[in-house]
PDB file of C-alpha atoms in Angstrom:
ATOM      1  CA  MET A   1     -57.967  14.173  -4.553  1.00 48.00           C
ATOM      2  CA  HIS A   2     -54.841  15.726  -3.730  1.00 48.00           C
ATOM      3  CA  PHE A   3     -54.072  17.573  -0.463  1.00 44.00           C
ATOM      4  CA  GLN A   4     -50.965  19.634   0.166  1.00 49.00           C
ATOM      5  CA  PHE A   5     -50.249  21.051   3.243  1.00 44.00           C
ATOM      6  CA  ASP A   6     -48.726  24.655   3.159  1.00 50.00           C
ATOM      7  CA  VAL A   7     -47.805  25.986   6.820  1.00 44.00           C
ATOM      8  CA  ARG A   8     -47.476  29.664   5.316  1.00 46.00           C
ATOM      9  CA  ARG A   9     -51.400  29.541   4.723  1.00 49.00           C
ATOM     10  CA  VAL A  10     -52.266  28.444   8.581  1.00 44.00           C
ATOM     11  CA  LEU A  11     -49.589  30.461  10.260  1.00 47.00           C
ATOM     12  CA  PRO A  12     -48.578  34.365   9.852  1.00 53.00           C
ATOM     13  CA  SER A  13     -45.617  34.737   7.575  1.00 54.00           C
ATOM     14  CA  ARG A  14     -43.038  35.155  10.214  1.00 55.00           C
ATOM     15  CA  LEU A  15     -43.667  32.312  12.567  1.00 50.00           C
ATOM     16  CA  ALA A  16     -44.346  30.268   9.225  1.00 48.00           C
ATOM     17  CA  ALA A  17     -40.713  31.148   8.386  1.00 51.00           C
ATOM     18  CA  PHE A  18     -39.651  30.220  11.753  1.00 49.00           C
ATOM     19  CA  VAL A  19     -41.121  27.036  12.017  1.00 42.00           C
ATOM     20  CA  ILE A  20     -39.486  26.017   8.603  1.00 44.00           C
ATOM     21  CA  ALA A  21     -36.151  27.164   9.670  1.00 48.00           C
ATOM     22  CA  VAL A  22     -36.507  24.964  12.673  1.00 41.00           C
ATOM     23  CA  PHE A  23     -37.508  21.918  10.810  1.00 46.00           C
ATOM     24  CA  LEU A  24     -34.660  22.206   8.475  1.00 44.00           C
ATOM     25  CA  ALA A  25     -31.905  23.050  11.186  1.00 46.00           C
ATOM     26  CA  LEU A  26     -33.368  19.685  13.178  1.00 41.00           C
ATOM     27  CA  SER A  27     -33.446  17.595   9.983  1.00 45.00           C
ATOM     28  CA  LEU A  28     -29.436  18.349   9.004  1.00 42.00           C
ATOM     29  CA  ALA A  29     -28.574  17.937  12.567  1.00 45.00           C
ATOM     30  CA  GLY A  30     -29.873  14.345  12.385  1.00 44.00           C
ATOM     31  CA  CYS A  31     -28.233  13.839   9.472  1.00 43.00           C
ATOM     32  CA  ALA A  32     -24.866  15.114  10.724  1.00 43.00           C
ATOM     33  CA  THR A  33     -25.250  12.992  14.074  1.00 38.00           C
ATOM     34  CA  ARG A  34     -26.688   9.928  12.526  1.00 43.00           C
ATOM     35  CA  PRO A  35     -24.435   6.904  13.694  1.00 42.00           C
ATOM     36  CA  VAL A  36     -22.374   4.632  11.126  1.00 45.00           C
ATOM     37  CA  THR A  37     -24.272   1.496  10.718  1.00 49.00           C
ATOM     38  CA  GLY A  38     -22.912  -2.005   9.493  1.00 62.00           C
ATOM     39  CA  THR A  39     -19.665  -1.836  10.936  1.00 72.00           C
ATOM     40  CA  PRO A  40     -17.912  -5.068   9.784  1.00 79.00           C
ATOM     41  CA  VAL A  41     -18.106  -8.308  12.008  1.00 89.00           C
ATOM     42  CA  ARG A  42     -14.328  -9.427  13.172  1.00 91.00           C
ATOM     43  CA  LEU A  43     -13.907 -13.152  12.185  1.00 93.00           C
ATOM     44  CA  ASP A  44     -11.180 -13.736  14.599  1.00 90.00           C
ATOM     45  CA  ASP A  45     -10.223 -11.740  17.779  1.00 94.00           C
ATOM     46  CA  THR A  46      -6.649 -13.163  18.437  1.00 97.00           C
ATOM     47  CA  PRO A  47      -4.312 -10.365  17.722  1.00 98.00           C
ATOM     48  CA  ARG A  48      -2.308 -11.314  14.739  1.00 98.00           C
ATOM     49  CA  ILE A  49       0.250 -10.125  12.142  1.00 98.00           C
ATOM     50  CA  ALA A  50      -0.991  -9.526   8.475  1.00 98.00           C
ATOM     51  CA  VAL A  51       1.143 -11.199   6.076  1.00 98.00           C
ATOM     52  CA  MET A  52       0.514 -10.164   2.688  1.00 98.00           C
ATOM     53  CA  SER A  53       1.801 -10.658  -0.883  1.00 97.00           C
ATOM     54  CA  ALA A  54       0.358  -9.425  -4.156  1.00 96.00           C
ATOM     55  CA  PHE A  55       0.146 -12.775  -6.145  1.00 94.00           C
ATOM     56  CA  GLU A  56       0.231 -16.736  -5.684  1.00 94.00           C
ATOM     57  CA  PRO A  57       3.838 -17.562  -6.205  1.00 93.00           C
ATOM     58  CA  GLU A  58       4.893 -14.761  -3.570  1.00 94.00           C
ATOM     59  CA  LEU A  59       2.564 -16.814  -0.817  1.00 95.00           C
ATOM     60  CA  THR A  60       3.570 -20.206  -1.857  1.00 94.00           C
ATOM     61  CA  LEU A  61       6.653 -20.925   0.620  1.00 94.00           C
ATOM     62  CA  LEU A  62       4.788 -19.092   3.497  1.00 96.00           C
ATOM     63  CA  LEU A  63       1.524 -21.023   3.110  1.00 97.00           C
ATOM     64  CA  ARG A  64       3.702 -24.482   3.299  1.00 96.00           C
ATOM     65  CA  GLN A  65       5.056 -23.238   6.457  1.00 95.00           C
ATOM     66  CA  LEU A  66       1.526 -22.188   8.204  1.00 97.00           C
ATOM     67  CA  GLN A  67       0.743 -23.979  11.178  1.00 97.00           C
ATOM     68  CA  ALA A  68      -3.037 -24.942  12.403  1.00 97.00           C
ATOM     69  CA  PRO A  69      -4.317 -23.376   9.110  1.00 97.00           C
ATOM     70  CA  ALA A  70      -7.864 -22.115   8.884  1.00 97.00           C
ATOM     71  CA  ARG A  71      -9.434 -20.520   6.105  1.00 97.00           C
ATOM     72  CA  HIS A  72     -11.730 -17.545   5.794  1.00 96.00           C
ATOM     73  CA  ARG A  73     -13.273 -15.964   2.574  1.00 96.00           C
ATOM     74  CA  VAL A  74     -14.500 -12.511   2.275  1.00 96.00           C
ATOM     75  CA  ASN A  75     -15.208 -10.580  -1.031  1.00 95.00           C
ATOM     76  CA  GLY A  76     -13.434 -13.501  -2.642  1.00 95.00           C
ATOM     77  CA  VAL A  77     -10.186 -13.002  -0.891  1.00 96.00           C
ATOM     78  CA  ASP A  78      -9.106 -16.146   1.176  1.00 97.00           C
ATOM     79  CA  PHE A  79      -7.530 -15.248   4.467  1.00 98.00           C
ATOM     80  CA  HIS A  80      -5.377 -18.060   6.194  1.00 98.00           C
ATOM     81  CA  THR A  81      -5.163 -18.001   9.841  1.00 98.00           C
ATOM     82  CA  GLY A  82      -2.490 -19.885  11.824  1.00 98.00           C
ATOM     83  CA  THR A  83       1.044 -19.574  13.053  1.00 98.00           C
ATOM     84  CA  LEU A  84       4.299 -18.775  11.378  1.00 98.00           C
ATOM     85  CA  GLN A  85       7.682 -19.017  13.552  1.00 97.00           C
ATOM     86  CA  GLY A  86       5.207 -19.351  16.494  1.00 96.00           C
ATOM     87  CA  LYS A  87       3.664 -15.950  15.743  1.00 97.00           C
ATOM     88  CA  PRO A  88      -0.260 -15.738  15.109  1.00 98.00           C
ATOM     89  CA  VAL A  89      -0.557 -14.592  11.639  1.00 98.00           C
ATOM     90  CA  VAL A  90      -3.246 -14.113   8.876  1.00 98.00           C
ATOM     91  CA  LEU A  91      -1.879 -14.886   5.365  1.00 98.00           C
ATOM     92  CA  PHE A  92      -3.615 -13.204   2.196  1.00 98.00           C
ATOM     93  CA  LEU A  93      -3.363 -12.114  -1.061  1.00 98.00           C
ATOM     94  CA  SER A  94      -3.562  -8.415  -1.740  1.00 97.00           C
ATOM     95  CA  GLY A  95      -4.088  -8.645  -5.422  1.00 97.00           C
ATOM     96  CA  ILE A  96      -1.837  -6.967  -7.998  1.00 97.00           C
ATOM     97  CA  SER A  97      -1.970  -3.017  -8.209  1.00 97.00           C
ATOM     98  CA  MET A  98      -2.268  -0.132  -5.813  1.00 98.00           C
ATOM     99  CA  VAL A  99      -6.352  -0.414  -5.777  1.00 98.00           C
ATOM    100  CA  ASN A 100      -6.341  -3.922  -4.719  1.00 98.00           C
ATOM    101  CA  ALA A 101      -3.648  -3.393  -2.196  1.00 98.00           C
ATOM    102  CA  SER A 102      -5.507  -0.438  -0.641  1.00 98.00           C
ATOM    103  CA  MET A 103      -8.841  -2.230  -0.653  1.00 98.00           C
ATOM    104  CA  ASN A 104      -7.614  -5.683   0.852  1.00 98.00           C
ATOM    105  CA  THR A 105      -5.345  -4.056   3.469  1.00 98.00           C
ATOM    106  CA  GLN A 106      -8.248  -2.308   4.823  1.00 98.00           C
ATOM    107  CA  LEU A 107     -10.347  -5.455   4.583  1.00 98.00           C
ATOM    108  CA  VAL A 108      -8.020  -7.435   6.796  1.00 98.00           C
ATOM    109  CA  LEU A 109      -7.820  -4.405   9.359  1.00 98.00           C
ATOM    110  CA  ASP A 110     -11.622  -4.303   9.610  1.00 97.00           C
ATOM    111  CA  ARG A 111     -12.165  -8.026   9.780  1.00 97.00           C
ATOM    112  CA  PHE A 112      -9.129  -9.244  11.941  1.00 98.00           C
ATOM    113  CA  ASN A 113      -7.299  -8.004  15.239  1.00 98.00           C
ATOM    114  CA  ILE A 114      -4.135  -6.701  13.413  1.00 98.00           C
ATOM    115  CA  HIS A 115      -1.353  -5.201  15.354  1.00 98.00           C
ATOM    116  CA  SER A 116       1.080  -4.810  12.546  1.00 98.00           C
ATOM    117  CA  ILE A 117       1.560  -5.903   8.809  1.00 98.00           C
ATOM    118  CA  VAL A 118       4.375  -7.212   6.633  1.00 98.00           C
ATOM    119  CA  PHE A 119       4.580  -7.540   2.949  1.00 98.00           C
ATOM    120  CA  SER A 120       6.595 -10.136   1.080  1.00 97.00           C
ATOM    121  CA  GLY A 121       6.999 -10.197  -2.724  1.00 97.00           C
ATOM    122  CA  ILE A 122       8.974  -9.430  -5.765  1.00 97.00           C
ATOM    123  CA  ALA A 123       9.892  -6.154  -7.320  1.00 98.00           C
ATOM    124  CA  GLY A 124      11.692  -4.109  -9.952  1.00 97.00           C
ATOM    125  CA  GLY A 125      15.158  -3.392  -9.185  1.00 97.00           C
ATOM    126  CA  VAL A 126      15.983   0.510  -9.611  1.00 97.00           C
ATOM    127  CA  ASN A 127      19.164   0.817  -7.955  1.00 98.00           C
ATOM    128  CA  PRO A 128      22.248  -0.359 -10.293  1.00 96.00           C
ATOM    129  CA  GLY A 129      24.137  -1.593  -7.538  1.00 96.00           C
ATOM    130  CA  LEU A 130      21.437  -4.287  -6.858  1.00 97.00           C
ATOM    131  CA  HIS A 131      21.010  -7.674  -8.589  1.00 96.00           C
ATOM    132  CA  ILE A 132      18.233 -10.282  -9.268  1.00 96.00           C
ATOM    133  CA  GLY A 133      17.232 -12.243  -6.285  1.00 97.00           C
ATOM    134  CA  ASP A 134      18.684  -9.480  -3.702  1.00 97.00           C
ATOM    135  CA  VAL A 135      16.071  -8.853  -1.060  1.00 98.00           C
ATOM    136  CA  ASN A 136      15.535  -4.919   0.164  1.00 98.00           C
ATOM    137  CA  VAL A 137      13.585  -3.726   3.146  1.00 98.00           C
ATOM    138  CA  PRO A 138      13.096  -0.071   2.486  1.00 98.00           C
ATOM    139  CA  ALA A 139      13.061   2.292   5.202  1.00 98.00           C
ATOM    140  CA  GLN A 140      10.096   4.250   3.549  1.00 98.00           C
ATOM    141  CA  TRP A 141       7.860   4.213   0.386  1.00 98.00           C
ATOM    142  CA  GLY A 142       6.250   6.621  -1.878  1.00 98.00           C
ATOM    143  CA  GLN A 143       3.813   6.747  -4.762  1.00 97.00           C
ATOM    144  CA  TYR A 144       5.595   7.737  -7.890  1.00 97.00           C
ATOM    145  CA  LEU A 145       2.379   8.005 -10.258  1.00 96.00           C
ATOM    146  CA  GLU A 146       0.621   9.991  -7.729  1.00 95.00           C
ATOM    147  CA  VAL A 147       1.226  12.655 -10.356  1.00 94.00           C
ATOM    148  CA  LEU A 148       0.213  16.121 -12.042  1.00 93.00           C
ATOM    149  CA  MET A 149      -0.074  15.693 -15.755  1.00 94.00           C
ATOM    150  CA  ALA A 150       1.339  19.162 -17.328  1.00 94.00           C
ATOM    151  CA  ARG A 151       0.267  21.069 -20.098  1.00 94.00           C
ATOM    152  CA  GLU A 152       2.713  20.893 -23.189  1.00 96.00           C
ATOM    153  CA  THR A 153       2.938  24.669 -23.927  1.00 95.00           C
ATOM    154  CA  ALA A 154       6.064  24.207 -26.612  1.00 96.00           C
ATOM    155  CA  PRO A 155       7.500  21.093 -28.025  1.00 95.00           C
ATOM    156  CA  GLY A 156       9.087  19.122 -25.094  1.00 92.00           C
ATOM    157  CA  LYS A 157       8.273  21.882 -22.593  1.00 94.00           C
ATOM    158  CA  PHE A 158       5.575  21.366 -20.160  1.00 95.00           C
ATOM    159  CA  THR A 159       4.093  24.026 -17.760  1.00 93.00           C
ATOM    160  CA  ILE A 160       2.259  23.176 -14.456  1.00 91.00           C
ATOM    161  CA  PRO A 161      -0.500  25.357 -13.239  1.00 91.00           C
ATOM    162  CA  PRO A 162       0.414  28.594 -10.978  1.00 87.00           C
ATOM    163  CA  ARG A 163       0.646  27.936  -7.461  1.00 81.00           C
ATOM    164  CA  MET A 164       1.045  24.134  -7.901  1.00 82.00           C
ATOM    165  CA  GLU A 165       5.194  24.118  -8.455  1.00 74.00           C
ATOM    166  CA  ALA A 166       6.044  23.493  -4.666  1.00 70.00           C
ATOM    167  CA  GLN A 167       3.881  20.670  -4.502  1.00 76.00           C
ATOM    168  CA  THR A 168       5.562  18.913  -7.255  1.00 81.00           C
ATOM    169  CA  LEU A 169       8.868  16.893  -7.575  1.00 89.00           C
ATOM    170  CA  ALA A 170      11.507  16.402 -10.376  1.00 92.00           C
ATOM    171  CA  PRO A 171       9.294  15.585 -13.556  1.00 94.00           C
ATOM    172  CA  PHE A 172       9.521  12.716 -15.935  1.00 96.00           C
ATOM    173  CA  GLY A 173       8.142  14.698 -19.103  1.00 95.00           C
ATOM    174  CA  MET A 174       4.706  15.813 -18.239  1.00 95.00           C
ATOM    175  CA  LEU A 175       4.591  13.695 -15.390  1.00 95.00           C
ATOM    176  CA  HIS A 176       4.999  15.716 -11.865  1.00 94.00           C
ATOM    177  CA  PRO A 177       5.007  13.460  -8.854  1.00 95.00           C
ATOM    178  CA  ARG A 178       3.504  15.061  -5.712  1.00 94.00           C
ATOM    179  CA  PRO A 179       2.235  14.232  -2.244  1.00 94.00           C
ATOM    180  CA  VAL A 180      -0.864  12.711  -1.376  1.00 94.00           C
ATOM    181  CA  GLU A 181      -3.544  14.225   1.114  1.00 93.00           C
ATOM    182  CA  THR A 182      -3.834  11.972   4.105  1.00 94.00           C
ATOM    183  CA  ARG A 183      -5.355  12.065   7.463  1.00 92.00           C
ATOM    184  CA  THR A 184      -5.480   9.807  10.486  1.00 91.00           C
ATOM    185  CA  ALA A 185      -7.804   9.459  13.428  1.00 84.00           C
ATOM    186  CA  ALA A 186      -5.203  11.045  15.828  1.00 86.00           C
ATOM    187  CA  SER A 187      -4.598  13.743  13.085  1.00 87.00           C
ATOM    188  CA  PRO A 188      -7.769  14.588  11.282  1.00 89.00           C
ATOM    189  CA  VAL A 189      -6.537  17.694   9.921  1.00 92.00           C
ATOM    190  CA  PRO A 190      -5.205  16.601   6.304  1.00 92.00           C
ATOM    191  CA  VAL A 191      -1.472  16.505   5.740  1.00 91.00           C
ATOM    192  CA  ARG A 192       0.322  16.131   2.506  1.00 93.00           C
ATOM    193  CA  LYS A 193       2.900  13.229   2.517  1.00 94.00           C
ATOM    194  CA  PHE A 194       4.928  11.594  -0.127  1.00 96.00           C
ATOM    195  CA  TRP A 195       6.962   9.069   2.036  1.00 97.00           C
ATOM    196  CA  PHE A 196       5.308   6.495   4.273  1.00 98.00           C
ATOM    197  CA  GLU A 197       7.798   5.399   6.605  1.00 98.00           C
ATOM    198  CA  VAL A 198       8.039   1.773   7.918  1.00 98.00           C
ATOM    199  CA  ASP A 199       7.820   1.053  11.670  1.00 98.00           C
ATOM    200  CA  PRO A 200      11.417   2.011  12.965  1.00 98.00           C
ATOM    201  CA  ARG A 201      11.144  -1.094  15.829  1.00 98.00           C
ATOM    202  CA  MET A 202      10.500  -3.448  12.868  1.00 98.00           C
ATOM    203  CA  LEU A 203      13.154  -2.069  10.913  1.00 98.00           C
ATOM    204  CA  ALA A 204      15.630  -2.314  13.488  1.00 98.00           C
ATOM    205  CA  VAL A 205      15.009  -6.148  13.921  1.00 98.00           C
ATOM    206  CA  ALA A 206      15.447  -6.167  10.054  1.00 98.00           C
ATOM    207  CA  ARG A 207      18.774  -4.600  10.233  1.00 97.00           C
ATOM    208  CA  ASP A 208      19.971  -7.268  12.922  1.00 96.00           C
ATOM    209  CA  LEU A 209      19.021 -10.376  10.874  1.00 96.00           C
ATOM    210  CA  GLY A 210      22.784 -10.829   9.698  1.00 88.00           C
ATOM    211  CA  SER A 211      23.272 -13.429   6.975  1.00 88.00           C
ATOM    212  CA  ILE A 212      20.614 -15.341   5.553  1.00 94.00           C
ATOM    213  CA  PRO A 213      21.076 -18.138   3.152  1.00 92.00           C
ATOM    214  CA  LEU A 214      19.248 -17.025  -0.020  1.00 95.00           C
ATOM    215  CA  GLU A 215      18.279 -18.970  -3.175  1.00 91.00           C
ATOM    216  CA  SER A 216      20.351 -18.610  -6.530  1.00 93.00           C
ATOM    217  CA  CYS A 217      18.529 -21.523  -8.262  1.00 93.00           C
ATOM    218  CA  ASN A 218      15.167 -22.739  -8.786  1.00 86.00           C
ATOM    219  CA  ALA A 219      13.745 -25.484 -11.323  1.00 82.00           C
ATOM    220  CA  GLY A 220      17.115 -25.594 -12.973  1.00 88.00           C
ATOM    221  CA  VAL A 221      17.199 -21.816 -13.399  1.00 87.00           C
ATOM    222  CA  CYS A 222      20.314 -20.201 -11.587  1.00 93.00           C
ATOM    223  CA  LEU A 223      21.835 -16.724 -10.881  1.00 94.00           C
ATOM    224  CA  THR A 224      25.276 -15.909 -11.906  1.00 90.00           C
ATOM    225  CA  HIS A 225      25.895 -14.352  -8.482  1.00 91.00           C
ATOM    226  CA  LYS A 226      24.976 -15.017  -4.670  1.00 95.00           C
ATOM    227  CA  PRO A 227      21.871 -12.591  -3.727  1.00 96.00           C
ATOM    228  CA  GLN A 228      22.391 -10.281  -0.751  1.00 96.00           C
ATOM    229  CA  LEU A 229      19.981  -8.684   1.620  1.00 97.00           C
ATOM    230  CA  LEU A 230      20.087  -4.806   1.875  1.00 97.00           C
ATOM    231  CA  VAL A 231      17.885  -3.143   4.753  1.00 98.00           C
ATOM    232  CA  GLY A 232      17.255   0.539   4.329  1.00 98.00           C
ATOM    233  CA  GLY A 233      16.856   3.200   1.602  1.00 98.00           C
ATOM    234  CA  ASN A 234      13.665   3.648  -0.604  1.00 98.00           C
ATOM    235  CA  GLY A 235      11.038   1.839  -2.259  1.00 98.00           C
ATOM    236  CA  VAL A 236       8.460   3.323  -4.743  1.00 98.00           C
ATOM    237  CA  SER A 237       5.050   1.957  -5.792  1.00 98.00           C
ATOM    238  CA  GLY A 238       2.611   2.856  -8.778  1.00 98.00           C
ATOM    239  CA  GLN A 239      -0.055   1.502 -11.243  1.00 96.00           C
ATOM    240  CA  ALA A 240       2.208   0.519 -13.877  1.00 96.00           C
ATOM    241  CA  PHE A 241       4.450  -2.517 -14.535  1.00 96.00           C
ATOM    242  CA  VAL A 242       7.944  -0.858 -15.643  1.00 96.00           C
ATOM    243  CA  ASP A 243      10.040  -2.189 -18.199  1.00 96.00           C
ATOM    244  CA  ASN A 244      11.708   1.022 -19.230  1.00 96.00           C
ATOM    245  CA  ALA A 245      15.539   2.004 -18.777  1.00 96.00           C
ATOM    246  CA  ALA A 246      14.845   5.654 -18.941  1.00 97.00           C
ATOM    247  CA  PHE A 247      12.078   5.601 -16.286  1.00 97.00           C
ATOM    248  CA  ARG A 248      14.301   3.244 -14.126  1.00 97.00           C
ATOM    249  CA  GLU A 249      17.084   5.823 -14.217  1.00 98.00           C
ATOM    250  CA  TYR A 250      14.647   8.570 -13.479  1.00 97.00           C
ATOM    251  CA  ALA A 251      13.430   6.584 -10.542  1.00 97.00           C
ATOM    252  CA  PHE A 252      16.738   6.093  -9.200  1.00 98.00           C
ATOM    253  CA  LYS A 253      17.954   9.715  -9.596  1.00 97.00           C
ATOM    254  CA  THR A 254      14.595  11.211  -8.289  1.00 97.00           C
ATOM    255  CA  PHE A 255      13.517   9.086  -5.643  1.00 97.00           C
ATOM    256  CA  GLN A 256      17.003   7.385  -4.829  1.00 97.00           C
ATOM    257  CA  ALA A 257      14.842   4.281  -4.592  1.00 98.00           C
ATOM    258  CA  ASN A 258      16.211   0.630  -4.695  1.00 98.00           C
ATOM    259  CA  VAL A 259      12.963  -1.003  -6.052  1.00 98.00           C
ATOM    260  CA  LEU A 260       9.646  -0.072  -7.615  1.00 98.00           C
ATOM    261  CA  ASP A 261       6.691  -2.283  -7.257  1.00 98.00           C
ATOM    262  CA  MET A 262       2.702  -2.027  -7.515  1.00 98.00           C
ATOM    263  CA  GLU A 263       1.466  -2.289  -3.990  1.00 98.00           C
ATOM    264  CA  THR A 264       3.695  -1.274  -1.130  1.00 98.00           C
ATOM    265  CA  ALA A 265       3.140   2.367  -0.980  1.00 98.00           C
ATOM    266  CA  ALA A 266      -0.807   1.836  -0.844  1.00 98.00           C
ATOM    267  CA  VAL A 267      -0.390  -0.670   1.696  1.00 98.00           C
ATOM    268  CA  GLY A 268       1.678   1.932   3.798  1.00 98.00           C
ATOM    269  CA  MET A 269      -0.723   4.985   3.277  1.00 97.00           C
ATOM    270  CA  VAL A 270      -3.450   2.432   4.510  1.00 98.00           C
ATOM    271  CA  ALA A 271      -1.267   1.512   7.439  1.00 98.00           C
ATOM    272  CA  TYR A 272      -0.437   5.183   8.265  1.00 97.00           C
ATOM    273  CA  SER A 273      -4.146   6.174   8.139  1.00 96.00           C
ATOM    274  CA  ASN A 274      -5.073   3.263  10.553  1.00 96.00           C
ATOM    275  CA  SER A 275      -2.068   3.872  12.966  1.00 96.00           C
ATOM    276  CA  VAL A 276      -0.675   0.219  12.276  1.00 97.00           C
ATOM    277  CA  PRO A 277       3.222  -0.430  12.005  1.00 98.00           C
ATOM    278  CA  TYR A 278       4.183  -2.147   8.664  1.00 98.00           C
ATOM    279  CA  ILE A 279       7.399  -3.311   6.818  1.00 98.00           C
ATOM    280  CA  ALA A 280       7.876  -4.783   3.369  1.00 98.00           C
ATOM    281  CA  PHE A 281      10.310  -7.305   2.220  1.00 98.00           C
ATOM    282  CA  ARG A 282      10.909  -7.166  -1.431  1.00 98.00           C
ATOM    283  CA  SER A 283      13.306  -9.340  -3.750  1.00 98.00           C
ATOM    284  CA  LEU A 284      14.554  -8.400  -7.524  1.00 97.00           C
ATOM    285  CA  SER A 285      12.862 -10.731 -10.201  1.00 95.00           C
ATOM    286  CA  ASP A 286      13.924  -8.099 -12.673  1.00 95.00           C
ATOM    287  CA  LEU A 287      15.655  -4.703 -13.507  1.00 95.00           C
ATOM    288  CA  ALA A 288      12.781  -2.697 -14.422  1.00 95.00           C
ATOM    289  CA  GLY A 289      14.163  -2.251 -17.585  1.00 92.00           C
ATOM    290  CA  GLY A 290      17.734  -2.202 -16.980  1.00 92.00           C
ATOM    291  CA  GLY A 291      18.722  -5.666 -18.245  1.00 87.00           C
ATOM    292  CA  GLU A 292      20.253  -6.333 -21.325  1.00 83.00           C
ATOM    293  CA  GLY A 293      17.969  -8.667 -23.001  1.00 83.00           C
ATOM    294  CA  ALA A 294      14.214  -9.063 -22.530  1.00 86.00           C
ATOM    295  CA  ASN A 295      12.555  -8.599 -19.079  1.00 85.00           C
ATOM    296  CA  GLU A 296      13.677 -11.283 -16.752  1.00 90.00           C
ATOM    297  CA  MET A 297      10.614 -11.396 -14.192  1.00 91.00           C
ATOM    298  CA  VAL A 298       9.001 -14.544 -15.394  1.00 90.00           C
ATOM    299  CA  THR A 299      12.670 -16.382 -15.556  1.00 90.00           C
ATOM    300  CA  PHE A 300      13.718 -15.339 -12.030  1.00 94.00           C
ATOM    301  CA  MET A 301      10.392 -14.817 -10.290  1.00 93.00           C
ATOM    302  CA  ASN A 302      10.280 -17.890  -8.203  1.00 94.00           C
ATOM    303  CA  ILE A 303      13.707 -17.558  -6.908  1.00 95.00           C
ATOM    304  CA  ALA A 304      12.727 -13.947  -5.955  1.00 96.00           C
ATOM    305  CA  ALA A 305       9.678 -14.727  -4.209  1.00 96.00           C
ATOM    306  CA  ASP A 306      11.202 -17.625  -2.241  1.00 95.00           C
ATOM    307  CA  ASN A 307      14.145 -15.173  -0.964  1.00 96.00           C
ATOM    308  CA  SER A 308      11.714 -12.579   0.112  1.00 97.00           C
ATOM    309  CA  ALA A 309       9.662 -14.927   2.061  1.00 96.00           C
ATOM    310  CA  LYS A 310      12.712 -16.338   3.619  1.00 96.00           C
ATOM    311  CA  VAL A 311      13.816 -13.103   4.847  1.00 97.00           C
ATOM    312  CA  LEU A 312      10.564 -12.600   6.172  1.00 97.00           C
ATOM    313  CA  LEU A 313      10.595 -15.994   7.983  1.00 97.00           C
ATOM    314  CA  ALA A 314      13.370 -15.023   9.675  1.00 97.00           C
ATOM    315  CA  PHE A 315      12.224 -11.490  10.548  1.00 98.00           C
ATOM    316  CA  LEU A 316       9.325 -13.331  12.504  1.00 98.00           C
ATOM    317  CA  ALA A 317      11.675 -15.549  14.100  1.00 97.00           C
ATOM    318  CA  ALA A 318      13.772 -12.655  15.473  1.00 97.00           C
ATOM    319  CA  TRP A 319      10.830 -10.150  16.241  1.00 94.00           C
ATOM    320  CA  LYS A 320       9.801 -10.553  20.029  1.00 85.00           C
TER     321      LYS A 320
END
């Protein structure tokens, strides 16, 4: 036997409608106020600096210097706690790509007591005044592949939808970069941002580092010049490995970028949303398509990775 209760059969129509309306309102209110469950459990309560790199060669030197190491594993990611230059830290790999960097930056913030973030790694050089092995510490980072792909309305002519013109930057063909919508706990109203600024106090410490002896050779491979440290300027990030001279020139002209990578702007956006200060150290392993021959990344990757790590270690030693 199947029995179905219908409130409209036992109550006058107007009263039945009222009862149904109240029931729905209470149900919706319950959904709206239900607390979030499953909050991640912290693995460590010590206030720490999150020290990130994208892939193993970038973290090698730092792991060798880590004192009193302990390992935690979450979602397949190894987090190494300990001290660097006397500072409590947690070292880990973000993984290559913007998505990996976003996901694992949030993961470390959820599972550890993080008061600041520093990134060390390699990058493609965009500014023609920089050389392989140089280390740049940009003042801000943007996402050059957060784009609108415009419609081709004539051969070589691309048109973007009406009323979206003001939201885009200078294009590269059909690609029109634009700001991304962001929000924070302190500012829940969405704000469109392209640049995510590093922490000014951390940048000031980096500016005062002075001369740091950077490597010119690794495993018999040597540069033809002495690497330098440059603090300031812009960096850009996107979901692409860039080895294209035309795009390199465009990125320098449009964003005045010194370097280009695949993670830092994503880290900057997560840091911004969580109100956590960050800074990034990036050493040039290649010229993003600006070299005379084949891409140099594999050849000079270890020199660049170690130079970035050396500047980061000097920064940690100086930061009080």
